[in-house]
């Protein structure tokens, strides 16, 4: 089996690659070839016995999609996107990368399908940013997409394209609406939502972190391990069962910031909690108010997608996967 | 005031033009210039004292959108689209005309906005085809878009773009989700939904009509007069009140085919009803089963959009507007 990962150098892409290498198979077939693509050259995994192609390529550039599809990968993970903040600041770039790039990919597959019946499984990462306030809690599966960012708009449009191209039989697609990934490994970044991870990750290693919002803010989380699990499960399940509605809100954990902090206290003690410095930020508080508090995810759960059920579990996964298993 | 109508040669476009000429004003300002554009040259209205430009132009051709925006029309009605059946048969043409054409228009306005602050009112005709079975009845305003046709997908994508471009302040847009227009004037056509009009329009003038489905089929209707009313009202109301969710399911009349026939009987007698010939068509019956039975349209009604409340009224409007007032 040949697997193509577009956006392989990102956090989720790297973890997905590791998981595929560790599993060695997908859908009951051995993974023979990995093609890893991103706008920075992805690193080849160390211990993969098959063949690996690491490519620097921009999906929004003419010809890239056709070239990637030429070798007819069996499964395509399309994770590439510029993030919300950048898409909001650079309107044209957001539409070029997040919408046009995706459409080039879908059309390259469609043309290959028309040529020789090629019909890969396509797993696309969408986002909870496709919804926007005012929102009910929990948000039902049949709630409309009313994004309040260009990024969310681009993801919602790609979801519609994915359903239509799947309906027409050009590929067998599934859109995975990822919760906010928590705890994100790495350094604190400037994403407005970064604090959800920062207030756990930094104190766990004795570093200070800033909390810009109140403890009553409720949001929707899943671990990086769950995110990868969603993608693997999305690549595996029978999509006939999913029917024509191909975009699924993933399960996750709905928790307040206060509940995050209580879990940190249980696992790392009061000393860790004391490292959280409160610095209210009006802008982040306003943005937060429009974010999704949580989804029902009824369909995804019924299809076997699973996520964490407590923040203790999310923190323990971070300790296992990022900190060598101990504090 | 300068008004641009793209798709002016179609049934709704012609009726909208007539209404604007009759009213002579929009939003309290006199209509001085009408630019009428379509892929066949629109006819100039007879009795308009202002200036009229009738143009043959294809919005999906490079440069068309920029040219149309150059004269900075105050209000733009964008009604142009290829219909559902054609978009389903010709995938590339559907996306080119219904999606790319619209995006070219939106981007031409965005660039004009960046140049000199131009920010027109933009009224876009969307469709109930943005939803697809299984559907609740009535369909609430916050029900998700899950189109089962490429046409519906293209309309749903344009809705998302319209909201995002409006949110960014490039134009002041509103998307009008039209019910099925009934009674459509003219000859019977091959649209699968044509029978809803045919079974009334033809018997009213003593002609036979074919009913391909059962009398229990429930669907969502509004008269051509109401459709034009929606567009005018959409061009007029304060969109601050509408907020960021710019696409509105219009009010309409939810009725079964049986209820349509009862109204025909009350207005034109048993003689007319006898002209309806039953010829069940499996394909049309299957398609019908996926169509929208009716919408709550709570937001649109609260904003003052109105439609008919009985099929008697819909038939009477047809007699007044198309048959000179009498049978």
XYZ file of C-alpha atoms in Angstrom:
654
model
C 0.000 0.000 0.000
C 1.149 3.496 -0.928
C 0.172 6.319 1.433
C 0.478 10.003 0.590
C 0.494 12.561 3.413
C 0.161 16.179 2.315
C 1.132 18.448 5.194
C 3.412 15.755 6.637
C 5.818 18.158 8.367
C 3.196 19.560 10.730
C 2.593 18.257 14.232
C -0.298 15.969 13.265
C 1.464 14.878 10.051
C 4.588 13.807 11.941
C 2.605 11.888 14.534
C 0.525 10.241 11.812
C 3.714 9.164 10.002
C 5.117 7.678 13.240
C 1.902 5.798 13.858
C 1.810 4.364 10.319
C 5.448 3.281 10.627
C 4.748 1.674 14.025
C 1.594 -0.087 12.777
C 3.249 -1.154 9.538
C -0.153 -1.671 7.952
C -3.424 0.072 7.187
C -6.749 -1.527 6.288
C -5.128 -4.927 6.625
C -2.450 -4.218 4.026
C 1.235 -3.601 4.608
C 2.503 -0.046 4.144
C 5.117 -0.306 1.416
C 5.551 3.295 0.331
C 5.155 6.587 2.154
C 5.142 9.853 0.245
C 5.544 12.758 2.647
C 4.890 16.218 1.274
C 4.932 19.680 2.784
C 6.095 23.246 2.124
C 9.165 22.410 4.209
C 10.775 19.046 3.429
C 9.391 16.449 5.845
C 11.866 14.283 7.750
C 11.960 10.624 6.766
C 11.026 8.313 9.645
C 13.998 6.391 11.088
C 12.780 2.845 11.251
C 10.583 2.323 8.214
C 11.473 -0.760 6.148
C 9.587 0.377 3.054
C 10.376 3.192 0.618
C 9.927 6.829 1.586
C 9.715 9.870 -0.657
C 10.068 13.196 1.131
C 9.047 16.104 -1.065
C 9.026 19.815 -0.767
C 5.942 20.948 -2.686
C 3.217 23.578 -2.574
C -0.186 22.101 -3.387
C -1.421 25.497 -4.547
C 1.270 25.693 -7.247
C 0.227 24.611 -10.782
C 1.024 20.979 -11.522
C 1.786 19.861 -7.965
C -1.481 18.010 -7.439
C -1.221 16.188 -10.793
C 2.313 15.106 -9.952
C 1.333 13.814 -6.502
C -1.564 11.831 -7.919
C 0.510 10.372 -10.783
C 1.802 7.461 -8.679
C -1.800 6.634 -7.656
C -1.454 6.433 -3.862
C -4.061 4.155 -2.281
C -4.754 6.472 0.642
C -4.280 10.245 0.720
C -4.216 12.203 3.963
C -4.699 15.883 3.167
C -3.666 17.840 6.265
C -2.062 20.874 4.599
C -3.403 24.305 5.484
C -2.309 27.680 6.697
C -3.656 28.376 10.163
C -6.579 30.509 11.180
C -4.639 33.612 12.186
C -2.617 33.717 8.971
C -5.682 33.078 6.777
C -7.401 35.982 8.517
C -4.470 38.361 7.968
C -3.742 37.318 4.375
C -7.108 36.818 2.676
C -5.740 35.838 -0.753
C -3.156 33.424 0.628
C -5.781 31.720 2.795
C -8.062 31.091 -0.164
C -5.149 30.081 -2.386
C -3.691 27.522 0.022
C -6.721 26.294 1.942
C -9.316 26.351 -0.846
C -7.603 26.362 -4.250
C -4.890 23.904 -3.184
C -7.534 21.455 -1.985
C -9.581 21.899 -5.125
C -6.509 21.272 -7.306
C -5.968 18.027 -5.421
C -9.608 16.984 -5.764
C -9.612 17.827 -9.486
C -6.346 15.980 -10.119
C -7.911 12.892 -8.550
C -11.115 13.413 -10.557
C -9.125 13.516 -13.793
C -7.177 10.392 -12.813
C -10.515 8.744 -12.010
C -11.811 9.642 -15.463
C -8.606 8.278 -17.031
C -8.298 4.889 -15.355
C -10.919 4.576 -12.616
C -8.480 5.593 -9.851
C -10.485 6.115 -6.664
C -8.386 6.544 -3.508
C -9.539 6.898 0.066
C -9.112 10.587 0.895
C -8.963 11.727 4.516
C -9.280 15.483 4.931
C -8.723 17.387 8.174
C -11.490 19.893 8.714
C -11.977 21.910 11.874
C -14.486 22.944 14.500
C -13.910 26.447 13.072
C -16.641 25.632 10.524
C -19.146 26.641 13.216
C -19.394 30.095 14.762
C -21.304 31.787 17.568
C -24.039 31.860 18.689
C -23.757 28.130 19.317
C -25.849 25.658 21.299
C -24.149 23.291 23.734
C -23.676 20.551 22.827
C -23.672 21.298 19.090
C -25.686 18.634 17.218
C -24.352 16.876 14.122
C -26.914 18.625 11.919
C -26.008 22.155 13.036
C -25.203 24.507 10.160
C -21.755 25.795 9.240
C -21.574 29.495 10.009
C -17.849 30.170 10.273
C -16.689 33.520 11.629
C -13.220 33.311 10.090
C -11.927 32.913 6.545
C -10.131 29.751 7.700
C -13.404 28.240 8.907
C -15.072 29.300 5.645
C -12.334 27.597 3.599
C -12.650 24.393 5.628
C -16.467 24.434 5.280
C -16.163 24.881 1.504
C -13.686 21.997 1.240
C -16.139 19.850 3.225
C -18.835 20.565 0.637
C -16.471 19.764 -2.233
C -15.385 16.555 -0.507
C -18.992 15.384 -0.201
C -19.802 16.225 -3.802
C -16.676 14.605 -5.270
C -17.323 11.518 -3.117
C -20.975 11.409 -4.206
C -19.842 11.497 -7.829
C -17.448 8.601 -7.114
C -14.217 10.482 -7.943
C -12.739 9.424 -4.597
C -13.931 7.927 -1.346
C -13.591 10.889 0.985
C -14.106 11.609 4.632
C -13.801 14.975 6.387
C -12.590 14.841 9.969
C -13.581 17.873 12.046
C -10.773 17.952 14.572
C -11.344 19.363 18.053
C -8.692 21.734 19.390
C -5.617 19.560 19.894
C -4.506 19.572 23.518
C -1.799 19.233 24.789
C 0.040 20.500 21.695
C 3.716 19.591 22.063
C 6.467 22.114 21.385
C 6.968 25.725 22.373
C 4.170 28.179 23.230
C 3.023 29.792 19.971
C 1.029 32.911 19.195
C -2.188 31.146 18.226
C -5.015 32.721 20.214
C -6.044 29.250 21.386
C -2.486 28.326 22.406
C -3.141 28.898 26.107
C -5.305 25.742 26.367
C -2.096 23.745 25.857
C 0.361 26.222 27.395
C -1.252 26.215 30.855
C -0.675 22.454 31.110
C 2.457 21.795 29.061
C 4.641 24.505 30.603
C 3.816 23.878 34.299
C 4.356 20.132 33.761
C 8.045 20.921 33.137
C 8.336 23.659 35.784
C 7.786 26.601 33.446
C 5.444 29.516 33.879
C 2.426 29.881 31.548
C -0.008 32.696 30.917
C -3.776 32.305 31.160
C -5.474 35.134 29.262
C -9.118 34.143 29.944
C -11.377 33.227 32.847
C -11.703 29.713 34.250
C -15.292 29.373 33.075
C -14.355 29.253 29.361
C -15.580 25.927 27.966
C -13.973 24.396 24.895
C -13.642 21.173 22.922
C -10.411 19.141 23.146
C -8.736 15.943 22.029
C -5.154 14.747 22.413
C -2.699 14.543 19.500
C -2.910 10.751 19.947
C -6.687 10.888 19.418
C -6.285 13.159 16.391
C -4.060 10.574 14.743
C -6.513 7.878 15.803
C -9.326 9.734 14.031
C -7.321 9.910 10.814
C -6.382 6.221 10.898
C -9.975 5.227 11.696
C -11.228 7.551 8.930
C -8.868 5.806 6.487
C -10.080 2.394 7.627
C -13.861 2.346 8.053
C -16.402 1.433 5.426
C -17.667 4.738 4.070
C -20.786 3.197 2.554
C -22.057 3.175 6.131
C -21.282 6.890 6.462
C -23.519 7.724 3.496
C -23.472 11.014 1.597
C -22.804 13.198 4.651
C -19.061 12.748 4.623
C -17.979 15.345 7.173
C -18.015 14.261 10.780
C -17.588 16.230 13.978
C -15.148 14.110 15.952
C -15.713 13.160 19.567
C -13.744 15.098 22.153
C -13.774 16.326 25.689
C -15.800 19.389 26.614
C -14.083 21.052 29.548
C -13.684 24.437 31.172
C -10.304 26.005 31.834
C -11.051 25.463 35.533
C -11.482 21.725 34.887
C -8.162 21.676 33.024
C -6.471 23.284 36.033
C -8.081 20.813 38.471
C -6.713 17.919 36.402
C -3.253 19.533 36.437
C -3.507 19.854 40.235
C -4.414 16.152 40.608
C -1.526 15.011 38.440
C 1.265 17.532 39.077
C 0.228 19.177 42.360
C -0.316 22.702 43.589
C 3.283 23.639 42.688
C 2.440 23.213 38.990
C -0.843 25.106 39.251
C 1.001 28.031 40.878
C 2.998 28.445 37.646
C -0.140 29.622 35.814
C -0.078 33.412 35.728
C -3.374 35.177 35.087
C -3.060 37.975 32.536
C -6.532 38.728 31.157
C -6.480 39.624 27.455
C -9.625 41.347 26.212
C -9.083 40.337 22.589
C -8.561 36.662 23.347
C -11.566 36.694 25.694
C -13.746 38.117 22.927
C -12.495 35.508 20.429
C -12.998 32.680 22.928
C -16.628 33.603 23.422
C -17.299 32.546 19.819
C -15.536 29.168 19.992
C -17.266 25.814 20.144
C -18.006 24.590 23.686
C -18.552 21.015 22.543
C -20.249 18.713 20.049
C -22.615 15.779 20.335
C -20.569 13.850 17.739
C -23.288 11.205 17.737
C -22.509 9.895 14.261
C -18.746 9.744 14.760
C -19.108 7.904 18.066
C -21.503 5.427 16.465
C -18.904 4.831 13.745
C -16.288 3.953 16.351
C -14.314 7.189 16.644
C -13.123 7.658 20.245
C -11.441 10.389 22.279
C -10.488 11.067 25.888
C -13.118 11.279 28.592
C -11.141 13.339 31.168
C -8.395 15.944 31.234
C -6.417 13.646 33.533
C -6.248 11.239 30.599
C -5.186 14.019 28.212
C -2.381 15.060 30.565
C -1.240 11.435 31.078
C -1.060 10.938 27.298
C 1.163 14.008 27.054
C 3.425 12.650 29.804
C 3.628 9.270 28.037
C 4.105 10.569 24.498
C 6.203 13.703 25.098
C 7.897 13.445 28.500
C 9.093 9.852 28.474
C 6.370 8.622 30.815
C 7.278 10.479 34.003
C 7.265 13.986 35.392
C -29.029 54.723 -8.269
C -27.384 52.246 -10.606
C -28.607 48.639 -10.428
C -26.802 45.706 -12.021
C -28.708 42.469 -12.661
C -26.570 39.480 -13.654
C -28.801 36.778 -15.077
C -31.351 39.383 -16.205
C -32.747 37.343 -19.120
C -34.071 34.543 -16.951
C -37.629 34.364 -15.647
C -36.852 35.904 -12.269
C -34.468 38.456 -13.813
C -37.123 39.699 -16.240
C -39.751 39.984 -13.514
C -37.281 41.772 -11.227
C -36.486 44.250 -14.007
C -40.214 44.917 -14.577
C -40.753 45.476 -10.871
C -37.821 47.912 -10.579
C -39.093 49.844 -13.597
C -42.608 49.952 -12.124
C -41.372 51.026 -8.670
C -38.918 53.559 -10.148
C -36.967 53.539 -6.890
C -35.141 51.278 -4.464
C -34.144 52.039 -0.895
C -35.734 55.472 -1.243
C -33.582 56.461 -4.227
C -34.630 56.800 -7.839
C -33.426 54.124 -10.248
C -31.417 56.023 -12.864
C -29.444 53.271 -14.535
C -30.126 49.605 -15.142
C -27.384 47.299 -16.373
C -28.879 44.013 -17.538
C -26.461 41.188 -18.191
C -26.881 37.583 -19.269
C -25.445 34.949 -21.612
C -28.226 35.896 -24.030
C -28.763 39.625 -24.482
C -31.528 40.758 -22.113
C -34.394 42.792 -23.540
C -34.549 46.420 -22.498
C -37.745 47.282 -20.609
C -40.218 49.395 -22.612
C -41.169 52.149 -20.279
C -38.050 52.999 -18.282
C -37.171 56.710 -18.264
C -33.555 56.147 -17.113
C -30.632 54.678 -19.005
C -30.411 50.966 -19.728
C -27.385 48.902 -20.737
C -28.172 45.445 -22.043
C -25.084 43.278 -22.233
C -24.267 39.824 -23.437
C -21.571 38.577 -21.072
C -20.396 35.391 -19.398
C -19.428 35.996 -15.779
C -17.124 32.977 -15.858
C -15.024 34.490 -18.671
C -11.859 36.326 -17.609
C -12.345 40.075 -17.199
C -16.157 40.088 -17.251
C -16.571 40.625 -13.517
C -14.027 43.465 -13.413
C -15.763 45.184 -16.324
C -19.200 44.911 -14.684
C -17.910 46.325 -11.419
C -16.030 49.181 -13.099
C -19.078 51.462 -13.170
C -19.614 50.817 -9.431
C -23.313 49.820 -9.373
C -24.970 50.577 -6.032
C -26.907 47.328 -5.927
C -25.987 44.048 -7.635
C -28.477 41.234 -8.101
C -26.566 38.063 -8.919
C -29.094 35.576 -10.306
C -26.950 33.879 -12.955
C -26.540 30.110 -12.770
C -26.902 27.001 -14.835
C -29.685 24.827 -13.514
C -29.478 21.729 -11.402
C -29.876 19.170 -14.188
C -27.217 20.742 -16.391
C -24.765 21.161 -13.478
C -25.250 17.468 -12.711
C -24.573 16.390 -16.285
C -21.637 18.721 -16.913
C -19.559 18.754 -13.722
C -16.881 21.179 -14.946
C -19.351 23.625 -16.450
C -21.389 23.666 -13.242
C -18.378 24.560 -11.123
C -17.127 27.057 -13.720
C -20.390 28.978 -14.034
C -22.002 28.551 -10.622
C -18.900 28.683 -8.433
C -16.012 30.307 -10.305
C -18.225 32.932 -11.955
C -19.577 33.969 -8.574
C -16.119 34.030 -7.031
C -14.827 36.213 -9.880
C -17.646 38.639 -9.160
C -16.954 38.638 -5.420
C -13.216 39.130 -5.995
C -13.746 41.932 -8.499
C -15.834 43.727 -5.874
C -13.200 43.011 -3.203
C -10.492 44.570 -5.349
C -12.689 47.598 -6.057
C -13.299 47.829 -2.313
C -9.551 47.816 -1.672
C -9.085 50.476 -4.362
C -11.672 53.042 -3.376
C -13.856 51.664 -0.579
C -16.622 50.535 -2.991
C -19.089 48.417 -1.026
C -22.320 47.595 -2.881
C -25.350 45.739 -1.645
C -25.156 42.276 -3.204
C -28.244 40.100 -3.437
C -27.496 36.494 -4.354
C -30.085 33.866 -5.245
C -29.364 30.638 -3.456
C -31.649 27.629 -3.419
C -33.347 25.095 -1.206
C -31.097 22.591 -3.042
C -28.438 23.383 -0.404
C -30.216 20.864 1.813
C -30.606 17.168 1.039
C -32.420 14.169 2.481
C -32.939 12.925 5.117
C -34.665 16.145 6.139
C -36.835 17.089 9.107
C -40.129 18.901 8.514
C -40.160 21.801 8.911
C -36.433 22.387 8.348
C -35.083 24.788 10.980
C -32.922 27.808 10.053
C -29.875 26.241 11.696
C -30.070 22.945 9.751
C -26.831 22.038 7.978
C -26.232 22.195 4.230
C -25.910 18.677 2.885
C -26.652 19.049 -0.809
C -27.173 15.940 -2.911
C -26.432 17.646 -6.216
C -23.447 19.563 -7.587
C -25.801 22.529 -8.124
C -26.742 22.525 -4.440
C -23.069 22.188 -3.504
C -22.156 25.185 -5.676
C -24.936 27.300 -4.126
C -23.894 26.269 -0.593
C -20.264 27.215 -1.335
C -21.318 30.610 -2.724
C -23.358 31.151 0.467
C -20.228 30.590 2.561
C -18.198 32.969 0.381
C -20.944 35.583 0.567
C -20.909 35.482 4.367
C -17.124 35.705 4.561
C -16.794 38.546 2.048
C -19.595 40.400 3.862
C -17.933 39.818 7.244
C -14.712 41.274 5.862
C -16.652 44.324 4.642
C -15.948 43.851 0.908
C -19.661 44.104 0.142
C -22.928 44.028 2.014
C -24.316 40.693 0.914
C -27.451 38.670 1.442
C -28.181 35.168 0.174
C -31.799 34.426 -0.636
C -32.687 30.729 -0.548
C -35.554 30.626 -2.999
C -38.314 28.011 -2.643
C -39.379 26.229 -5.820
C -41.041 28.905 -7.936
C -44.644 28.039 -8.682
C -46.449 28.686 -11.001
C -43.507 29.120 -13.380
C -44.803 30.898 -16.507
C -43.970 29.671 -19.994
C -43.925 26.250 -21.587
C -43.496 22.953 -19.723
C -39.762 22.247 -19.455
C -37.777 19.122 -18.702
C -36.764 20.081 -15.152
C -37.656 17.185 -12.869
C -39.576 19.615 -10.647
C -41.466 21.139 -13.589
C -44.647 19.195 -12.867
C -45.408 21.299 -9.774
C -46.103 24.203 -12.146
C -47.273 22.195 -15.147
C -50.227 20.587 -13.341
C -51.665 24.030 -12.605
C -50.504 26.221 -15.484
C -51.582 23.913 -18.299
C -55.079 23.001 -17.010
C -55.779 26.713 -16.314
C -55.633 27.287 -20.090
C -57.360 24.060 -21.045
C -54.244 22.020 -21.728
C -53.363 18.580 -20.480
C -50.525 18.139 -17.967
C -48.656 15.118 -16.678
C -48.315 14.285 -12.985
C -45.397 11.870 -12.513
C -45.646 11.479 -8.702
C -48.218 10.679 -6.032
C -50.507 13.264 -4.442
C -48.821 12.929 -1.053
C -45.536 14.526 -2.191
C -44.966 17.617 -0.058
C -42.813 20.479 -1.304
C -41.957 24.133 -0.700
C -43.325 26.794 -3.024
C -43.507 30.531 -3.618
C -44.886 32.522 -6.544
C -42.673 34.393 -9.014
C -44.136 37.586 -7.514
C -42.903 36.537 -4.066
C -39.475 35.632 -5.437
C -39.106 39.147 -6.809
C -40.418 40.494 -3.510
C -37.697 38.604 -1.639
C -34.994 40.102 -3.844
C -36.314 43.647 -3.478
C -36.687 43.240 0.282
C -33.188 41.725 0.474
C -31.834 44.772 -1.361
C -33.656 47.108 0.991
C -33.386 45.916 4.597
C -30.704 46.872 7.082
C -28.234 43.989 7.038
C -26.692 44.985 10.372
C -29.815 43.436 11.855
C -29.186 40.212 9.911
C -25.737 39.803 11.477
C -23.022 37.490 10.178
C -25.393 34.706 9.068
C -26.198 36.210 5.713
C -28.045 33.346 4.021
C -31.725 33.098 4.724
C -34.238 30.392 3.924
C -37.154 32.327 2.494
C -40.737 31.813 3.641
C -42.931 29.795 1.365
C -45.908 27.510 1.265
C -45.518 23.871 2.213
C -48.116 21.897 0.299
C -48.752 18.450 -1.067
C -49.547 17.806 -4.699
C -53.027 16.845 -3.489
C -53.439 20.293 -1.913
C -52.307 21.917 -5.159
C -54.989 19.966 -7.033
C -57.682 20.902 -4.492
C -56.837 24.591 -4.985
C -57.060 24.132 -8.762
C -60.469 22.523 -8.308
C -61.727 25.451 -6.182
C -60.550 28.042 -8.695
C -60.963 26.378 -12.103
C -63.340 23.511 -11.405
C -63.418 19.784 -11.993
C -62.931 20.306 -15.719
C -59.438 21.664 -15.110
C -58.548 18.898 -12.653
C -59.545 16.291 -15.243
C -56.773 17.585 -17.511
C -54.127 16.225 -15.117
C -52.971 12.876 -16.443
C -51.239 10.530 -14.019
C -48.090 8.983 -15.458
C -45.939 7.725 -12.569
C -42.217 8.175 -13.239
C -39.952 6.122 -10.964
C -36.956 8.384 -11.441
C -38.822 11.585 -10.622
C -40.461 9.894 -7.627
C -37.043 8.916 -6.267
C -35.667 12.435 -6.765
C -38.750 13.990 -5.150
C -38.262 11.943 -2.012
C -35.052 13.904 -1.333
C -36.527 17.369 -1.833
C -37.312 19.824 0.924
C -40.853 19.538 2.316
C -40.721 22.975 3.927
C -38.729 25.372 6.080
C -39.402 27.212 9.319
C -37.919 30.407 7.826
C -38.163 31.988 11.271
C -35.419 34.551 10.707
C -36.632 35.603 7.253
C -40.208 36.051 8.471
C -38.984 38.117 11.445
C -37.075 40.323 8.978
C -40.264 40.983 7.022
C -39.952 38.555 4.111
C -43.407 37.284 3.128
C -44.846 34.645 0.807
C -48.225 33.125 -0.030
C -50.221 31.271 2.601
C -52.392 29.145 0.278
C -52.236 27.587 -3.175
C -55.418 29.459 -4.060
C -53.381 32.637 -3.649
C -50.538 31.253 -5.779
C -52.984 30.351 -8.567
C -54.710 33.755 -8.367
C -51.347 35.521 -8.683
C -50.646 33.494 -11.821
C -54.033 34.474 -13.259
C -53.386 38.145 -12.465
C -49.775 38.307 -13.645
C -49.823 35.916 -16.607
C -53.401 35.502 -17.819
C -54.623 39.097 -17.724
C -56.696 38.625 -14.568
C -59.327 36.150 -15.797
C -59.640 32.530 -16.833
